[in-house]
Amino acid sequence: MITRALLHLRHVGNDLSRDKGVNLALAAVLVLSAFLMATGAMVMERVVGSVDQLFEEARPPHFLQMHSGDYDPGALESFAERHPDVEAWLIEDMLGYDGAALSWSRASDGESGDFSDSLIDNLFVTQNDGFDLLLDGTGAAPRPSPGEVYVPVAYQQAYDLRAGDELTVETDAGSRGFRIEGFVRDAQMGSSLNASTRVLVSEEDFRELGRAGGGAPEIIAEFRLADPSAAADFQRTYEADDALPKNGQAVTFDMIRLINAVGDGLPAVALVFASLVLIAIAVLSVRFVIHGTLEGEVREIGAMKAVGIPDRSIMGLYLTKYGVMASAACVVGGALAVVATGLLTRGVEANFSQAPPGAATVLVPVAALAAVFVFVMAVCRGVLGRVARMQVVNALVHGSLLDERREARRARRRARRLRPSALGSRRGRAVNRRLALLDLRAERGRWILLPVVFSLAAVLMVLPMNLLSTFASPGFGAYLGVPDSGVRADVRFADDVEAVHADVVEGMRGDDRLTDVRSFGNVLMEAEDADGPVNLRVDVGDHRRAAVEYLEGGRPESGEIALSLLNAERFGVSVGDELVVDGGDGAAPLTVSGVYQDVSSAGYTAKMQGEPPSGADAYVVFADMAGEEAPGDVAAEYEERFPSASVIPMREYIQQTMSYATDALRGAAVLSAVFGLGVALLITSLFLRLVLSRDRGKTGLLSAIGLSSGEIVGQVWLKVLVAAAAGTAIGVVFAATAGESLAGALVASAGLGIGELTFIPDPLIAYAAYPIALMGAALLGTLILTAPLRRADKSSWLGQ
Amino acid sequence: MTQAVTQAPTAALECRDLAKTYYSTDPPTEVVGGIDLDVRQGEFLAVMGASGSGKSTLLYNLSGMDRPTGGRVLLEGRDLTSLDDREMSRVRLTRVGLVFQQAYFLRTLNVRDNILLPALKAASGKRQAAEAAARVDALMERFGIAHVGRHGITQVSGGQLQRASICRALVCEPSVLFADEPTGALNSSMTKEVMDALTDVHSGGATIVMVTHDPACAARADRVVFLRDGRIVDSREFGTWSGEEAGRREDDLITWLRKLGF
């Protein structure tokens, strides 16, 4: 037994050292596959683990309702008392500040700045009791002393802040400075997907800030339930009670979880996708190499069979090699994954909590690696099955893997494919092209590897790139339910929202640099679904000129309403259906004019035609640029003129809103491009190494009859070029068509409010630079592998 | 571009102090060392020797397939060792014909297209291509394989394939035909077919250099040289072959070879 194992290992050693190039390339692809699979699995486990851990420590609410303005605390109290499901509840008072009102100063280098470039609302709060805690790095719930502040870890990372730095708040009564005492993780608002973030101060300072003015007071009514799965029903009951505060957004526990997991789990999904593509490539390559090995060693295998060595032992000899390679790849890939996961989850662990390593931490990546190993070995075993079907005499005498009948059938098939005059009237160099294409056609079973690998590599590169360019494109406004215009002004955190809004609109309408100024008021209404009335946020304004793309139908006219996809699904209505909406002056049926995609406000929005009403909770003003003026300059000017309004270029708004996705995708797109190109180069080299070695006799013959090395190499180049170009074209077309549907389905299933995704590609990168780079990789591989052809003694190719 | 040294063509093929050493082994292996050889216009020369004596290496260095590590090779007075890869391949295409022990053919072409291939490569115009096609048909007729022209290469016998090899080697009307063990993989009846074909080519005035182990095949040559350890140790003139004295020539050759320890 031991002797046989030693014999197998010696065979493996000899085999590996005999053809180092091929084995190294194969090992590299296997290591990459294992590495990506393990990293994807580990990152997923860490993200889920960290989110779970933070949820356990911070205990976020199962249902929360935001509200600004007056409310009746007694109504909340009696509601909570009436519902035995409520385990605990609280009202959190908050003071909202625009980013421009907050500035920081670093003690280490004296640098300072503000948060005006961030769209995130900064909500100043005090530490809660019992649940929804803001936690510091140690997992404790800090209670700052007067003059101290704890800021979110996201700010710590973005602005490189440290404890001891200073945070200044602009109030109506002047500046108020705080010493940054530490950083807090937030289970409820910690995700990069969230539009708000919480800043922790002492009770005394909170009261002082309230008195000083400048902050917009808001509250969150938060509830912990005995049965968290009943949160949706609880929300319905809450919204049905007219006495309760509810003019802000309502959020359930599941949504908080989803937002946390999607924002930081996206890179893991991208990694797993990349690893699946790489595993497909690795398996195809392994298959090709085994076929090549069996063909090359057919006589040796025949001899082993002739002396009575059982098929199983012969297969075992070869299987050991791939077993050793695959297990080594899994070990190396797994080890690299540990390092990579550490780097990739640094942000996740800072944002959430570092989950203590448990059984799943080890088992999940090990199971992923085991799956890779088992799959690769199953494919190897399948291909090596040919050993059992091989006939000894045919193998020894004719060097054929096939039996006589199959060999004869193959000869007949080949003869049938021959044309009476394949060369036709071609002469000179045209003969070379003809020979190359004939060879490609005849050997398509072997050459198919290149187009398949290149198409997979193209998908690997183009798909994440297209997703990235779509999310980063200004045209993505269509998915945000907003028009694609020059600048956008949000009026929300102001003492007198109405007046500021009127001033902004007046200023913009009188500005020659701006045109087409549209204003929308965000109004809270109620709509009837199957179980009764629920809250509905509606943007009321002139939608006639807004370039919003509708999935179905079109913009609303008077007496109509357009709904976001998630709202249409929630109310179970489609275009032409009626929806009963109560805007405060009695319920009235409205016809659904259109359904659009929206990722803002958690995807639940609606649009109605009309004048922006007074008394809206918030206003948004859009304006197009009249000339060549930079939107950034105009926005900055308005931002200064109207400090309580947030004015930014549309492009920047989209960029910031989608930054959670674009940041994650940018890394994935760069990684995918590097892996795609690397794999294309590796596989081209591996493939040519085997093919050129197998075709030595043919190469020798062409040389003997008078073809120069340049012409022979030229034929190889042409074949590689045709195969790689065909594969790349197929891959790019697939990524742009079926890939779009696949990515769309993935995004739709994430429940973000996008039901149908249309790529907005960057054609220069996705359809020009990437294919050219792939062809470059193919040609580089060919250049390296064909170089020896120019140097060798031609006779050495004959007789082998 | 390197300049070929041109001399008055006193012989079809000459080599002076020809050497070939393989440096890939440790220590380097000298396979052919300092060979001087002249092959006359229209001569049929056989090269014999034990396995590993350097016969095939000599043939490949004379034919321009490989480059010698020392000495010079003159084909029709042109120094092959000074040619670059393109010029050398042009020489192989138009001035040299090669026949191997294994019949190497492209599987993607039928027998006729395989023979036609070098002629089409060499043709520069439609007229030349048409002439080449006519030459191919005439050669196939002459060597009795016209009926298998459209066959795939796996559908014909070894003897037919080797005759097709000879057709392909002759299609560009080379100045020298090189044959490396052309009958090594054939049975006796196929061997006779192939040797009759080569004798026929020679009787038409072609210059042939053939490497062989088989005294019966070597007996067809005008002259036989014997190699040992990469050097010519002896040579013997037999004169022009005629079928009637075949037995006597073969006996003479065997006696001579025995004296040389073959």
JSON list of N, CA and C in Angstrom, two decimals, chain A residues 571-631:
[
{"chain": "A", "resi": 571, "resn": "PHE", "atom": "N", "xyz": [-49.14, 47.78, -3.49]},
{"chain": "A", "resi": 571, "resn": "PHE", "atom": "CA", "xyz": [-50.58, 48.00, -3.59]},
{"chain": "A", "resi": 571, "resn": "PHE", "atom": "C", "xyz": [-51.25, 47.04, -4.59]},
{"chain": "A", "resi": 572, "resn": "GLY", "atom": "N", "xyz": [-50.42, 46.26, -5.28]},
{"chain": "A", "resi": 572, "resn": "GLY", "atom": "CA", "xyz": [-50.95, 45.29, -6.24]},
{"chain": "A", "resi": 572, "resn": "GLY", "atom": "C", "xyz": [-51.68, 45.94, -7.39]},
{"chain": "A", "resi": 573, "resn": "VAL", "atom": "N", "xyz": [-51.13, 47.08, -7.86]},
{"chain": "A", "resi": 573, "resn": "VAL", "atom": "CA", "xyz": [-51.78, 47.77, -8.98]},
{"chain": "A", "resi": 573, "resn": "VAL", "atom": "C", "xyz": [-50.81, 47.89, -10.16]},
{"chain": "A", "resi": 574, "resn": "SER", "atom": "N", "xyz": [-51.38, 48.04, -11.35]},
{"chain": "A", "resi": 574, "resn": "SER", "atom": "CA", "xyz": [-50.55, 48.32, -12.52]},
{"chain": "A", "resi": 574, "resn": "SER", "atom": "C", "xyz": [-51.20, 49.46, -13.29]},
{"chain": "A", "resi": 575, "resn": "VAL", "atom": "N", "xyz": [-50.60, 49.83, -14.41]},
{"chain": "A", "resi": 575, "resn": "VAL", "atom": "CA", "xyz": [-51.06, 50.99, -15.18]},
{"chain": "A", "resi": 575, "resn": "VAL", "atom": "C", "xyz": [-52.53, 50.82, -15.55]},
{"chain": "A", "resi": 576, "resn": "GLY", "atom": "N", "xyz": [-53.32, 51.88, -15.30]},
{"chain": "A", "resi": 576, "resn": "GLY", "atom": "CA", "xyz": [-54.75, 51.83, -15.64]},
{"chain": "A", "resi": 576, "resn": "GLY", "atom": "C", "xyz": [-55.62, 51.51, -14.44]},
{"chain": "A", "resi": 577, "resn": "ASP", "atom": "N", "xyz": [-55.00, 50.89, -13.41]},
{"chain": "A", "resi": 577, "resn": "ASP", "atom": "CA", "xyz": [-55.78, 50.55, -12.21]},
{"chain": "A", "resi": 577, "resn": "ASP", "atom": "C", "xyz": [-56.04, 51.81, -11.39]},
{"chain": "A", "resi": 578, "resn": "GLU", "atom": "N", "xyz": [-56.97, 51.70, -10.47]},
{"chain": "A", "resi": 578, "resn": "GLU", "atom": "CA", "xyz": [-57.26, 52.83, -9.60]},
{"chain": "A", "resi": 578, "resn": "GLU", "atom": "C", "xyz": [-56.69, 52.61, -8.21]},
{"chain": "A", "resi": 579, "resn": "LEU", "atom": "N", "xyz": [-56.22, 53.69, -7.61]},
{"chain": "A", "resi": 579, "resn": "LEU", "atom": "CA", "xyz": [-55.69, 53.62, -6.25]},
{"chain": "A", "resi": 579, "resn": "LEU", "atom": "C", "xyz": [-56.35, 54.74, -5.44]},
{"chain": "A", "resi": 580, "resn": "VAL", "atom": "N", "xyz": [-56.91, 54.36, -4.30]},
{"chain": "A", "resi": 580, "resn": "VAL", "atom": "CA", "xyz": [-57.58, 55.37, -3.47]},
{"chain": "A", "resi": 580, "resn": "VAL", "atom": "C", "xyz": [-56.53, 56.04, -2.59]},
{"chain": "A", "resi": 581, "resn": "VAL", "atom": "N", "xyz": [-56.39, 57.37, -2.77]},
{"chain": "A", "resi": 581, "resn": "VAL", "atom": "CA", "xyz": [-55.35, 58.11, -2.05]},
{"chain": "A", "resi": 581, "resn": "VAL", "atom": "C", "xyz": [-56.00, 59.24, -1.26]},
{"chain": "A", "resi": 582, "resn": "ASP", "atom": "N", "xyz": [-55.55, 59.39, -0.01]},
{"chain": "A", "resi": 582, "resn": "ASP", "atom": "CA", "xyz": [-56.07, 60.48, 0.82]},
{"chain": "A", "resi": 582, "resn": "ASP", "atom": "C", "xyz": [-54.93, 61.47, 1.07]},
{"chain": "A", "resi": 583, "resn": "GLY", "atom": "N", "xyz": [-55.06, 62.64, 0.45]},
{"chain": "A", "resi": 583, "resn": "GLY", "atom": "CA", "xyz": [-54.03, 63.66, 0.60]},
{"chain": "A", "resi": 583, "resn": "GLY", "atom": "C", "xyz": [-54.34, 64.63, 1.72]},
{"chain": "A", "resi": 584, "resn": "GLY", "atom": "N", "xyz": [-55.28, 64.30, 2.59]},
{"chain": "A", "resi": 584, "resn": "GLY", "atom": "CA", "xyz": [-55.61, 65.17, 3.71]},
{"chain": "A", "resi": 584, "resn": "GLY", "atom": "C", "xyz": [-56.95, 65.83, 3.51]},
{"chain": "A", "resi": 585, "resn": "ASP", "atom": "N", "xyz": [-57.44, 65.88, 2.29]},
{"chain": "A", "resi": 585, "resn": "ASP", "atom": "CA", "xyz": [-58.74, 66.49, 2.05]},
{"chain": "A", "resi": 585, "resn": "ASP", "atom": "C", "xyz": [-59.74, 65.46, 1.53]},
{"chain": "A", "resi": 586, "resn": "GLY", "atom": "N", "xyz": [-59.65, 64.29, 2.07]},
{"chain": "A", "resi": 586, "resn": "GLY", "atom": "CA", "xyz": [-60.61, 63.23, 1.70]},
{"chain": "A", "resi": 586, "resn": "GLY", "atom": "C", "xyz": [-60.03, 62.26, 0.69]},
{"chain": "A", "resi": 587, "resn": "ALA", "atom": "N", "xyz": [-60.43, 61.00, 0.83]},
{"chain": "A", "resi": 587, "resn": "ALA", "atom": "CA", "xyz": [-59.92, 59.96, -0.07]},
{"chain": "A", "resi": 587, "resn": "ALA", "atom": "C", "xyz": [-60.55, 60.11, -1.45]},
{"chain": "A", "resi": 588, "resn": "ALA", "atom": "N", "xyz": [-59.73, 59.92, -2.49]},
{"chain": "A", "resi": 588, "resn": "ALA", "atom": "CA", "xyz": [-60.23, 60.00, -3.87]},
{"chain": "A", "resi": 588, "resn": "ALA", "atom": "C", "xyz": [-59.49, 58.98, -4.72]},
{"chain": "A", "resi": 589, "resn": "PRO", "atom": "N", "xyz": [-60.19, 58.35, -5.65]},
{"chain": "A", "resi": 589, "resn": "PRO", "atom": "CA", "xyz": [-59.50, 57.36, -6.49]},
{"chain": "A", "resi": 589, "resn": "PRO", "atom": "C", "xyz": [-58.64, 58.07, -7.55]},
{"chain": "A", "resi": 590, "resn": "LEU", "atom": "N", "xyz": [-57.41, 57.58, -7.72]},
{"chain": "A", "resi": 590, "resn": "LEU", "atom": "CA", "xyz": [-56.52, 58.11, -8.75]},
{"chain": "A", "resi": 590, "resn": "LEU", "atom": "C", "xyz": [-56.13, 56.98, -9.69]},
{"chain": "A", "resi": 591, "resn": "THR", "atom": "N", "xyz": [-56.01, 57.29, -10.98]},
{"chain": "A", "resi": 591, "resn": "THR", "atom": "CA", "xyz": [-55.62, 56.25, -11.93]},
{"chain": "A", "resi": 591, "resn": "THR", "atom": "C", "xyz": [-54.10, 56.18, -11.97]},
{"chain": "A", "resi": 592, "resn": "VAL", "atom": "N", "xyz": [-53.59, 54.94, -11.95]},
{"chain": "A", "resi": 592, "resn": "VAL", "atom": "CA", "xyz": [-52.13, 54.76, -12.03]},
{"chain": "A", "resi": 592, "resn": "VAL", "atom": "C", "xyz": [-51.70, 55.00, -13.48]},
{"chain": "A", "resi": 593, "resn": "SER", "atom": "N", "xyz": [-50.89, 56.06, -13.67]},
{"chain": "A", "resi": 593, "resn": "SER", "atom": "CA", "xyz": [-50.49, 56.43, -15.04]},
{"chain": "A", "resi": 593, "resn": "SER", "atom": "C", "xyz": [-49.22, 55.70, -15.46]},
{"chain": "A", "resi": 594, "resn": "GLY", "atom": "N", "xyz": [-48.38, 55.37, -14.52]},
{"chain": "A", "resi": 594, "resn": "GLY", "atom": "CA", "xyz": [-47.12, 54.73, -14.89]},
{"chain": "A", "resi": 594, "resn": "GLY", "atom": "C", "xyz": [-46.42, 54.14, -13.69]},
{"chain": "A", "resi": 595, "resn": "VAL", "atom": "N", "xyz": [-45.49, 53.23, -13.97]},
{"chain": "A", "resi": 595, "resn": "VAL", "atom": "CA", "xyz": [-44.66, 52.62, -12.92]},
{"chain": "A", "resi": 595, "resn": "VAL", "atom": "C", "xyz": [-43.21, 52.87, -13.29]},
{"chain": "A", "resi": 596, "resn": "TYR", "atom": "N", "xyz": [-42.44, 53.38, -12.34]},
{"chain": "A", "resi": 596, "resn": "TYR", "atom": "CA", "xyz": [-41.02, 53.67, -12.60]},
{"chain": "A", "resi": 596, "resn": "TYR", "atom": "C", "xyz": [-40.16, 53.00, -11.54]},
{"chain": "A", "resi": 597, "resn": "GLN", "atom": "N", "xyz": [-38.88, 52.93, -11.84]},
{"chain": "A", "resi": 597, "resn": "GLN", "atom": "CA", "xyz": [-37.95, 52.30, -10.89]},
{"chain": "A", "resi": 597, "resn": "GLN", "atom": "C", "xyz": [-37.34, 53.38, -10.02]},
{"chain": "A", "resi": 598, "resn": "ASP", "atom": "N", "xyz": [-37.15, 53.04, -8.76]},
{"chain": "A", "resi": 598, "resn": "ASP", "atom": "CA", "xyz": [-36.61, 54.05, -7.84]},
{"chain": "A", "resi": 598, "resn": "ASP", "atom": "C", "xyz": [-35.86, 53.34, -6.72]},
{"chain": "A", "resi": 599, "resn": "VAL", "atom": "N", "xyz": [-34.68, 53.83, -6.46]},
{"chain": "A", "resi": 599, "resn": "VAL", "atom": "CA", "xyz": [-33.95, 53.25, -5.32]},
{"chain": "A", "resi": 599, "resn": "VAL", "atom": "C", "xyz": [-33.90, 54.23, -4.14]},
{"chain": "A", "resi": 600, "resn": "SER", "atom": "N", "xyz": [-34.40, 55.46, -4.36]},
{"chain": "A", "resi": 600, "resn": "SER", "atom": "CA", "xyz": [-34.37, 56.43, -3.26]},
{"chain": "A", "resi": 600, "resn": "SER", "atom": "C", "xyz": [-35.54, 56.13, -2.30]},
{"chain": "A", "resi": 601, "resn": "SER", "atom": "N", "xyz": [-35.45, 56.63, -1.09]},
{"chain": "A", "resi": 601, "resn": "SER", "atom": "CA", "xyz": [-36.47, 56.43, -0.05]},
{"chain": "A", "resi": 601, "resn": "SER", "atom": "C", "xyz": [-36.86, 54.96, 0.05]},
{"chain": "A", "resi": 602, "resn": "ALA", "atom": "N", "xyz": [-35.86, 54.11, 0.06]},
{"chain": "A", "resi": 602, "resn": "ALA", "atom": "CA", "xyz": [-36.05, 52.65, 0.15]},
{"chain": "A", "resi": 602, "resn": "ALA", "atom": "C", "xyz": [-36.90, 52.10, -0.98]},
{"chain": "A", "resi": 603, "resn": "GLY", "atom": "N", "xyz": [-37.10, 52.90, -2.02]},
{"chain": "A", "resi": 603, "resn": "GLY", "atom": "CA", "xyz": [-37.81, 52.41, -3.20]},
{"chain": "A", "resi": 603, "resn": "GLY", "atom": "C", "xyz": [-39.31, 52.67, -3.18]},
{"chain": "A", "resi": 604, "resn": "TYR", "atom": "N", "xyz": [-39.84, 53.29, -2.07]},
{"chain": "A", "resi": 604, "resn": "TYR", "atom": "CA", "xyz": [-41.28, 53.50, -1.97]},
{"chain": "A", "resi": 604, "resn": "TYR", "atom": "C", "xyz": [-41.62, 54.99, -2.22]},
{"chain": "A", "resi": 605, "resn": "THR", "atom": "N", "xyz": [-41.84, 55.34, -3.48]},
{"chain": "A", "resi": 605, "resn": "THR", "atom": "CA", "xyz": [-42.18, 56.74, -3.80]},
{"chain": "A", "resi": 605, "resn": "THR", "atom": "C", "xyz": [-43.35, 56.77, -4.78]},
{"chain": "A", "resi": 606, "resn": "ALA", "atom": "N", "xyz": [-43.88, 58.00, -4.98]},
{"chain": "A", "resi": 606, "resn": "ALA", "atom": "CA", "xyz": [-44.97, 58.18, -5.95]},
{"chain": "A", "resi": 606, "resn": "ALA", "atom": "C", "xyz": [-44.90, 59.60, -6.50]},
{"chain": "A", "resi": 607, "resn": "LYS", "atom": "N", "xyz": [-45.54, 59.83, -7.64]},
{"chain": "A", "resi": 607, "resn": "LYS", "atom": "CA", "xyz": [-45.50, 61.15, -8.27]},
{"chain": "A", "resi": 607, "resn": "LYS", "atom": "C", "xyz": [-46.92, 61.57, -8.66]},
{"chain": "A", "resi": 608, "resn": "MET", "atom": "N", "xyz": [-47.22, 62.86, -8.38]},
{"chain": "A", "resi": 608, "resn": "MET", "atom": "CA", "xyz": [-48.51, 63.41, -8.83]},
{"chain": "A", "resi": 608, "resn": "MET", "atom": "C", "xyz": [-48.26, 64.75, -9.49]},
{"chain": "A", "resi": 609, "resn": "GLN", "atom": "N", "xyz": [-49.10, 65.06, -10.49]},
{"chain": "A", "resi": 609, "resn": "GLN", "atom": "CA", "xyz": [-48.96, 66.31, -11.22]},
{"chain": "A", "resi": 609, "resn": "GLN", "atom": "C", "xyz": [-49.69, 67.43, -10.45]},
{"chain": "A", "resi": 610, "resn": "GLY", "atom": "N", "xyz": [-49.09, 68.62, -10.40]},
{"chain": "A", "resi": 610, "resn": "GLY", "atom": "CA", "xyz": [-49.76, 69.74, -9.73]},
{"chain": "A", "resi": 610, "resn": "GLY", "atom": "C", "xyz": [-48.74, 70.74, -9.23]},
{"chain": "A", "resi": 611, "resn": "GLU", "atom": "N", "xyz": [-49.25, 71.80, -8.66]},
{"chain": "A", "resi": 611, "resn": "GLU", "atom": "CA", "xyz": [-48.36, 72.79, -8.06]},
{"chain": "A", "resi": 611, "resn": "GLU", "atom": "C", "xyz": [-47.81, 72.22, -6.76]},
{"chain": "A", "resi": 612, "resn": "PRO", "atom": "N", "xyz": [-46.53, 72.42, -6.46]},
{"chain": "A", "resi": 612, "resn": "PRO", "atom": "CA", "xyz": [-46.01, 71.93, -5.17]},
{"chain": "A", "resi": 612, "resn": "PRO", "atom": "C", "xyz": [-46.81, 72.57, -4.04]},
{"chain": "A", "resi": 613, "resn": "PRO", "atom": "N", "xyz": [-47.43, 71.78, -3.20]},
{"chain": "A", "resi": 613, "resn": "PRO", "atom": "CA", "xyz": [-48.31, 72.34, -2.16]},
{"chain": "A", "resi": 613, "resn": "PRO", "atom": "C", "xyz": [-47.51, 73.00, -1.05]},
{"chain": "A", "resi": 614, "resn": "SER", "atom": "N", "xyz": [-48.14, 73.91, -0.41]},
{"chain": "A", "resi": 614, "resn": "SER", "atom": "CA", "xyz": [-47.48, 74.49, 0.77]},
{"chain": "A", "resi": 614, "resn": "SER", "atom": "C", "xyz": [-47.65, 73.49, 1.92]},
{"chain": "A", "resi": 615, "resn": "GLY", "atom": "N", "xyz": [-46.73, 73.55, 2.87]},
{"chain": "A", "resi": 615, "resn": "GLY", "atom": "CA", "xyz": [-46.82, 72.64, 4.00]},
{"chain": "A", "resi": 615, "resn": "GLY", "atom": "C", "xyz": [-46.22, 71.28, 3.74]},
{"chain": "A", "resi": 616, "resn": "ALA", "atom": "N", "xyz": [-45.47, 71.14, 2.64]},
{"chain": "A", "resi": 616, "resn": "ALA", "atom": "CA", "xyz": [-44.81, 69.85, 2.37]},
{"chain": "A", "resi": 616, "resn": "ALA", "atom": "C", "xyz": [-43.67, 69.64, 3.37]},
{"chain": "A", "resi": 617, "resn": "ASP", "atom": "N", "xyz": [-43.31, 68.37, 3.59]},
{"chain": "A", "resi": 617, "resn": "ASP", "atom": "CA", "xyz": [-42.24, 68.07, 4.55]},
{"chain": "A", "resi": 617, "resn": "ASP", "atom": "C", "xyz": [-40.89, 68.50, 4.00]},
{"chain": "A", "resi": 618, "resn": "ALA", "atom": "N", "xyz": [-40.74, 68.37, 2.70]},
{"chain": "A", "resi": 618, "resn": "ALA", "atom": "CA", "xyz": [-39.46, 68.74, 2.08]},
{"chain": "A", "resi": 618, "resn": "ALA", "atom": "C", "xyz": [-39.73, 69.11, 0.63]},
{"chain": "A", "resi": 619, "resn": "TYR", "atom": "N", "xyz": [-38.83, 69.88, 0.07]},
{"chain": "A", "resi": 619, "resn": "TYR", "atom": "CA", "xyz": [-38.96, 70.26, -1.34]},
{"chain": "A", "resi": 619, "resn": "TYR", "atom": "C", "xyz": [-37.67, 69.92, -2.08]},
{"chain": "A", "resi": 620, "resn": "VAL", "atom": "N", "xyz": [-37.83, 69.57, -3.33]},
{"chain": "A", "resi": 620, "resn": "VAL", "atom": "CA", "xyz": [-36.66, 69.37, -4.18]},
{"chain": "A", "resi": 620, "resn": "VAL", "atom": "C", "xyz": [-36.85, 70.25, -5.41]},
{"chain": "A", "resi": 621, "resn": "VAL", "atom": "N", "xyz": [-35.82, 71.00, -5.76]},
{"chain": "A", "resi": 621, "resn": "VAL", "atom": "CA", "xyz": [-35.89, 71.86, -6.94]},
{"chain": "A", "resi": 621, "resn": "VAL", "atom": "C", "xyz": [-34.84, 71.39, -7.93]},
{"chain": "A", "resi": 622, "resn": "PHE", "atom": "N", "xyz": [-35.28, 71.15, -9.17]},
{"chain": "A", "resi": 622, "resn": "PHE", "atom": "CA", "xyz": [-34.34, 70.75, -10.22]},
{"chain": "A", "resi": 622, "resn": "PHE", "atom": "C", "xyz": [-34.20, 71.89, -11.22]},
{"chain": "A", "resi": 623, "resn": "ALA", "atom": "N", "xyz": [-33.01, 72.05, -11.79]},
{"chain": "A", "resi": 623, "resn": "ALA", "atom": "CA", "xyz": [-32.82, 73.05, -12.85]},
{"chain": "A", "resi": 623, "resn": "ALA", "atom": "C", "xyz": [-31.78, 72.55, -13.82]},
{"chain": "A", "resi": 624, "resn": "ASP", "atom": "N", "xyz": [-32.00, 72.82, -15.09]},
{"chain": "A", "resi": 624, "resn": "ASP", "atom": "CA", "xyz": [-31.02, 72.46, -16.11]},
{"chain": "A", "resi": 624, "resn": "ASP", "atom": "C", "xyz": [-30.04, 73.60, -16.30]},
{"chain": "A", "resi": 625, "resn": "MET", "atom": "N", "xyz": [-28.87, 73.27, -16.83]},
{"chain": "A", "resi": 625, "resn": "MET", "atom": "CA", "xyz": [-27.90, 74.32, -17.12]},
{"chain": "A", "resi": 625, "resn": "MET", "atom": "C", "xyz": [-28.25, 74.93, -18.48]},
{"chain": "A", "resi": 626, "resn": "ALA", "atom": "N", "xyz": [-28.25, 76.28, -18.51]},
{"chain": "A", "resi": 626, "resn": "ALA", "atom": "CA", "xyz": [-28.60, 76.94, -19.78]},
{"chain": "A", "resi": 626, "resn": "ALA", "atom": "C", "xyz": [-27.40, 76.95, -20.73]},
{"chain": "A", "resi": 627, "resn": "GLY", "atom": "N", "xyz": [-26.22, 77.11, -20.19]},
{"chain": "A", "resi": 627, "resn": "GLY", "atom": "CA", "xyz": [-25.04, 77.20, -21.06]},
{"chain": "A", "resi": 627, "resn": "GLY", "atom": "C", "xyz": [-23.97, 76.21, -20.66]},
{"chain": "A", "resi": 628, "resn": "GLU", "atom": "N", "xyz": [-22.74, 76.65, -20.83]},
{"chain": "A", "resi": 628, "resn": "GLU", "atom": "CA", "xyz": [-21.61, 75.75, -20.57]},
{"chain": "A", "resi": 628, "resn": "GLU", "atom": "C", "xyz": [-21.11, 75.85, -19.12]},
{"chain": "A", "resi": 629, "resn": "GLU", "atom": "N", "xyz": [-21.77, 76.66, -18.35]},
{"chain": "A", "resi": 629, "resn": "GLU", "atom": "CA", "xyz": [-21.34, 76.87, -16.96]},
{"chain": "A", "resi": 629, "resn": "GLU", "atom": "C", "xyz": [-21.24, 75.53, -16.22]},
{"chain": "A", "resi": 630, "resn": "ALA", "atom": "N", "xyz": [-20.22, 75.38, -15.37]},
{"chain": "A", "resi": 630, "resn": "ALA", "atom": "CA", "xyz": [-20.05, 74.12, -14.64]},
{"chain": "A", "resi": 630, "resn": "ALA", "atom": "C", "xyz": [-21.12, 74.03, -13.55]},
{"chain": "A", "resi": 631, "resn": "PRO", "atom": "N", "xyz": [-21.92, 72.93, -13.51]},
{"chain": "A", "resi": 631, "resn": "PRO", "atom": "CA", "xyz": [-22.97, 72.81, -12.49]},
{"chain": "A", "resi": 631, "resn": "PRO", "atom": "C", "xyz": [-22.42, 72.91, -11.08]}
]
